[in-house]
Coordinates of C-alpha atoms in Angstrom, one line a residue:
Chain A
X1 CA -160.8 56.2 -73.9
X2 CA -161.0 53.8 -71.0
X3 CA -157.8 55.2 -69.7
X4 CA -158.9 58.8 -69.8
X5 CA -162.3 57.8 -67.7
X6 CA -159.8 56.0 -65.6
X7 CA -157.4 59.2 -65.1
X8 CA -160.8 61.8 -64.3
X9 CA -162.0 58.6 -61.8
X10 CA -158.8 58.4 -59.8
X11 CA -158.2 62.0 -59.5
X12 CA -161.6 62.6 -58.2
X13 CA -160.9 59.8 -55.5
X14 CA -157.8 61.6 -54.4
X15 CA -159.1 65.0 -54.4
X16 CA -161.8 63.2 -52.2
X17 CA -159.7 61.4 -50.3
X18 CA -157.0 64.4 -49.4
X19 CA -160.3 65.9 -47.9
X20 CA -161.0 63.1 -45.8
X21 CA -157.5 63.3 -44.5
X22 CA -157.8 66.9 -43.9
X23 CA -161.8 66.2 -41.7
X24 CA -159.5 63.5 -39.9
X25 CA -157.1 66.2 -39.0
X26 CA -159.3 68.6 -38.2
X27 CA -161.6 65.7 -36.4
X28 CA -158.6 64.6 -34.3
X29 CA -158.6 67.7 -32.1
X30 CA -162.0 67.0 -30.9
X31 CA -163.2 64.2 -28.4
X32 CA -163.9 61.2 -30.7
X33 CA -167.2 59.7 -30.3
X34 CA -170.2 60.1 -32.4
X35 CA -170.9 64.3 -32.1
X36 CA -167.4 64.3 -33.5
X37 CA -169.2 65.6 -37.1
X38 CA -165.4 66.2 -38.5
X39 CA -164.3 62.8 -38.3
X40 CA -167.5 61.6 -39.4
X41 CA -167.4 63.7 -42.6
X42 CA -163.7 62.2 -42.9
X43 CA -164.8 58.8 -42.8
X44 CA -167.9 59.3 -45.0
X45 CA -165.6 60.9 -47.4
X46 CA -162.9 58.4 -47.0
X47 CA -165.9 56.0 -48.1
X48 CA -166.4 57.8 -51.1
X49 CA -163.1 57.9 -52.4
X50 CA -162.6 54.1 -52.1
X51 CA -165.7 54.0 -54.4
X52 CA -164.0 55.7 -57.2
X53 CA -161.1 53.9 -56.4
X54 CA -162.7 50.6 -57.1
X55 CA -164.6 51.7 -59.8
X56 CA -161.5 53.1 -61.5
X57 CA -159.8 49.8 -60.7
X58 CA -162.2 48.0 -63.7
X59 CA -160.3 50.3 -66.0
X60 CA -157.0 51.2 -65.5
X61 CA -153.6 49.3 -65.3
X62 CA -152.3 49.1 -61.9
X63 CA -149.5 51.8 -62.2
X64 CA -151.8 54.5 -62.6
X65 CA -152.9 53.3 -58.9
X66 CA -149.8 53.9 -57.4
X67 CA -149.4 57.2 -59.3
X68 CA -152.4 58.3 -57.5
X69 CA -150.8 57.1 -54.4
X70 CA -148.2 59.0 -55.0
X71 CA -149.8 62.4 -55.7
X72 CA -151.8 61.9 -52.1
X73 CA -148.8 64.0 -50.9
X74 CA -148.9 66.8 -53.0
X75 CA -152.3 67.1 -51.7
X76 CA -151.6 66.4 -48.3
X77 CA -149.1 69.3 -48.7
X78 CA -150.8 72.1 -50.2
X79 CA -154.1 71.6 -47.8
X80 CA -152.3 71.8 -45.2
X81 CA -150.6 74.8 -46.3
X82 CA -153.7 76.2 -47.4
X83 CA -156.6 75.0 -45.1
X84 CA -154.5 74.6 -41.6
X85 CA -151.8 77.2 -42.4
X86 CA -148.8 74.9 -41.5
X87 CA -145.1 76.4 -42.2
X88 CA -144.1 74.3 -44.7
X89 CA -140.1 74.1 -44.8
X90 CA -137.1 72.7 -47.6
X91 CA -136.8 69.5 -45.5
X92 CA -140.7 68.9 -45.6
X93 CA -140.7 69.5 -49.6
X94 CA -137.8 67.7 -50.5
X95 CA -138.6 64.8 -47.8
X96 CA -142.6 64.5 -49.8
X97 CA -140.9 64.6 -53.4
X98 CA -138.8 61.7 -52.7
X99 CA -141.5 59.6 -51.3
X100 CA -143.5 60.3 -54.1
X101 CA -140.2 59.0 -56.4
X102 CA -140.0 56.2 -54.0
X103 CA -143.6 54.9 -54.4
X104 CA -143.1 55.4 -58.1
X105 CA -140.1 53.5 -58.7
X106 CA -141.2 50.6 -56.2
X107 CA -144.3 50.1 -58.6
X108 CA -143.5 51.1 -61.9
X109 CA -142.9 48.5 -64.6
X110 CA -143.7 45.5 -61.8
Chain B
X1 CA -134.9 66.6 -24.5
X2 CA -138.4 68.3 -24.6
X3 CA -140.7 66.7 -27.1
X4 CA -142.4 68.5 -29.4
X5 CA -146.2 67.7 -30.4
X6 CA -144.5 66.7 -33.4
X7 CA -142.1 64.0 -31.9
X8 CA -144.9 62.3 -30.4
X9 CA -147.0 62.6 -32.9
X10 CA -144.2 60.7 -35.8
X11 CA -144.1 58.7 -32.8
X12 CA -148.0 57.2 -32.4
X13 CA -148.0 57.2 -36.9
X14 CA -144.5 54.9 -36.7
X15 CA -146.7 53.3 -34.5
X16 CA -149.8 53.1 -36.2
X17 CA -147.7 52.5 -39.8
X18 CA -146.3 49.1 -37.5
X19 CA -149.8 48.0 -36.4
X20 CA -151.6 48.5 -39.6
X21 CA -148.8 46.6 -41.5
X22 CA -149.0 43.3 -39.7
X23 CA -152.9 43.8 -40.2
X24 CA -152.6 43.9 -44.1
X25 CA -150.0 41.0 -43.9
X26 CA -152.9 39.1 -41.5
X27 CA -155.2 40.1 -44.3
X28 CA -153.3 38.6 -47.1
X29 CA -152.6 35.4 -44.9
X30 CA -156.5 35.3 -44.1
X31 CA -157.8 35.9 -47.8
X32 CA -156.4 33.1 -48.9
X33 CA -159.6 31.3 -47.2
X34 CA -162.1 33.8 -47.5
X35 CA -165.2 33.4 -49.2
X36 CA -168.6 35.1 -48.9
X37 CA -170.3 31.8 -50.3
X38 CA -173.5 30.6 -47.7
X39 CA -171.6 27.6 -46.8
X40 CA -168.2 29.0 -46.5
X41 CA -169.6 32.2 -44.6
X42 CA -169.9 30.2 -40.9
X43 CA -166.4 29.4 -41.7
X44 CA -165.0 32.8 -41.6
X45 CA -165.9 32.8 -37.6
X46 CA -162.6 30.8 -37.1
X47 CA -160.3 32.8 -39.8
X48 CA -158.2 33.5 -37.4
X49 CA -155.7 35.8 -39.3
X50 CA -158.4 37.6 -41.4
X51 CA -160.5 38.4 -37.5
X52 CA -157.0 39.7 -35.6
X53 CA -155.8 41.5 -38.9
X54 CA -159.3 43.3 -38.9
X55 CA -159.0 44.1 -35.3
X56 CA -155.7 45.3 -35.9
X57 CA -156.7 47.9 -38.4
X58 CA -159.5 48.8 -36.5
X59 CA -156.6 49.4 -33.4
X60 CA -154.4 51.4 -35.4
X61 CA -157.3 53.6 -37.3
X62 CA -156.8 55.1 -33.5
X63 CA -153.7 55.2 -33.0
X64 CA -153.8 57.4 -36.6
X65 CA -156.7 59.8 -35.1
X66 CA -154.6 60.4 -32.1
X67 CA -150.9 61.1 -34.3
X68 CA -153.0 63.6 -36.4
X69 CA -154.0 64.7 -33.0
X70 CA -150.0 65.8 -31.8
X71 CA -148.7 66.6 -35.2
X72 CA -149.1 68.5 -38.2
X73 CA -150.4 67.4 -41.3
X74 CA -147.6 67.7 -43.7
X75 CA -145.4 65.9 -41.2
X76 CA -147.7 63.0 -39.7
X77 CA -149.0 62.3 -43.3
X78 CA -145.9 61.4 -45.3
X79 CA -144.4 59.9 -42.5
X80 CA -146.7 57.1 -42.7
X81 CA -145.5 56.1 -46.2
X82 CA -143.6 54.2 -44.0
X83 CA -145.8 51.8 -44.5
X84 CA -144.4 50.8 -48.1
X85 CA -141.2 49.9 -46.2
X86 CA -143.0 48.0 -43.2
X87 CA -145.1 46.3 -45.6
X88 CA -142.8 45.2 -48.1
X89 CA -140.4 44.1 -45.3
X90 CA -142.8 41.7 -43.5
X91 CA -144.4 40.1 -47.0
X92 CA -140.8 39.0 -47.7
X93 CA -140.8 37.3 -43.9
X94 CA -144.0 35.6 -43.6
X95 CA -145.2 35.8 -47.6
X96 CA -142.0 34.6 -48.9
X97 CA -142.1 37.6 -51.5
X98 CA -139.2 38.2 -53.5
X99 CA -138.1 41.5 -53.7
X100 CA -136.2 43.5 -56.6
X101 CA -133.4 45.7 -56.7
X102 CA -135.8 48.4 -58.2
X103 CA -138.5 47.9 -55.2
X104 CA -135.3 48.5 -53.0
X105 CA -134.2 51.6 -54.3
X106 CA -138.2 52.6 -54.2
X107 CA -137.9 51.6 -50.5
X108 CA -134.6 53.2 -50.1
X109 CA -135.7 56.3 -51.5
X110 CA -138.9 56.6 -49.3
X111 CA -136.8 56.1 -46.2
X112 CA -134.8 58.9 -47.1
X113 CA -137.8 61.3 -47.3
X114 CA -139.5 60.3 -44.0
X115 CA -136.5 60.3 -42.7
X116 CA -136.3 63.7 -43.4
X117 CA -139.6 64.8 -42.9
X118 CA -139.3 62.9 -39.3
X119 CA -136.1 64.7 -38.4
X120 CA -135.7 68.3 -39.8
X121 CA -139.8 68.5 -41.1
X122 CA -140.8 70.3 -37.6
X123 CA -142.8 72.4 -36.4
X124 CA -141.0 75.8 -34.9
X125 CA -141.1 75.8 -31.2
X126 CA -140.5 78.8 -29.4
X127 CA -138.4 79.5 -25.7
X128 CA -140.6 80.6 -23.1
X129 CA -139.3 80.3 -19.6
X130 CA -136.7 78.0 -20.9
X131 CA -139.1 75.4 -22.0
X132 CA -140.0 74.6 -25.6
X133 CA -143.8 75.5 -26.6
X134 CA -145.5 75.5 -29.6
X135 CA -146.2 78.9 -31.1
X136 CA -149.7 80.5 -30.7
X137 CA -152.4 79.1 -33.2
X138 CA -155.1 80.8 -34.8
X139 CA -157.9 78.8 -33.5
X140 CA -159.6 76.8 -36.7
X141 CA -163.4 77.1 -36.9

């Protein structure tokens, strides 16, 4: 039961968080200073995520921190795809998925 | 060689990845004393690693603005999983960390995709008048 709460808590943070880094991209072509509303929407959201973060944190074992870690990418990937209409290529796909195995295997079990 | 956006942009988040690592190893060193008790709160003035490892992260949340700012998202983003390597690296200099063959191959295996990302991840450039230019962008609202 606690784990399940812990699952829906830390995929809201990263949805929330992939949004903040999107705002920071989309912030970064601007002037930064405090009219910049994008990066200010990035942080905000950024602050948001780290609260479900934490709160997820009181329930769930470690590794299911890293996975989230790990999914960050896929995220990273398919709004930038989506939202920013980057080309994404092999090299890019392959060079994410074996991150994502990376950041797994470094954590798992330890 | 012409840079691309892209180059320099991997450049500033290598960067950045660098600068934010030594913070979070300052961190570490500096949590060891930290304390939010009333009496140990004056103390925190002279916490020397926990203030520079703070400034640092502060530093490199610019240098991170600015990489976003040269390069694409699905390249400037996983290139600063980086970080796992940095970090790990330094904690088994300065924290005395052991590490295991399984966070190696972890470490190994996120090399190999940055690496990637870093080399053949970029953006298309297009020849005009012999130089190298990024191709025309719909402008975002």
């Amino acid at each position: 039961m606690n784990q399940s709460v812990a699952i829906i808590l830390i995929l809201i943070s990263s949805v929330i968080g992939a949004f903040s880094t999107l705002y920071f991209k989309i912030g970064s072509s601007r002037p930064i200073d405090l009219k910049n509303t994008k990066l200010g929407l990035a942080v905000l959201l950024g602050g948001l995520s780290f609260i479900f973060y934490v709160y997820a944190l009181k329930f769930a074992p470690l590794t299911f921190i890293y996975l989230t870690a790990s999914v960050s990418y896929i995220w990273a990937v398919v709004l930038a795809k989506f939202a920013l209409k980057e080309q994404l290529n092999k090299h890019k796909l392959l060079g994410v998925a074996l991150i994502m195995l990376g950041i797994v295997v470094m954590n798992v079990g330890n | 060689m012409v840079l691309t956006d892209n180059k320099k942009g991997i450049f500033l988040a290598l960067l950045c990845t660098a600068i934010v690592s030594v913070a979070q190893i300052l961190l570490k060193k500096g949590s060891d004393h930290f304390s939010l008790a009333p009496d140990q709160l004056f103390s925190q003035l002279t916490n020397v690693p926990l203030l520079v490892g703070g400034a640092l992260y502060v530093f490199g949340a610019v240098f991170f603005i600015y990489a976003f700012r040269l390069g694409e998202l699905s390249v400037i983003y996983p290139v600063m999983a980086s970080g796992y390597i940095v970090v790990t690296l330094l904690s088994v200099f300065f924290l005395d960390e052991i590490v295991t063959l399984q966070k190696w191959s972890g470490m190994f295996l996120i090399m190999g995709g940055v690496i990637l990302i870093g080399k053949y991840g970029h953006q298309q450039t297009v020849s005009v008048a012999g130089k190298e230019v990024l191709p025309e962008k719909e402008e975002e609202q």
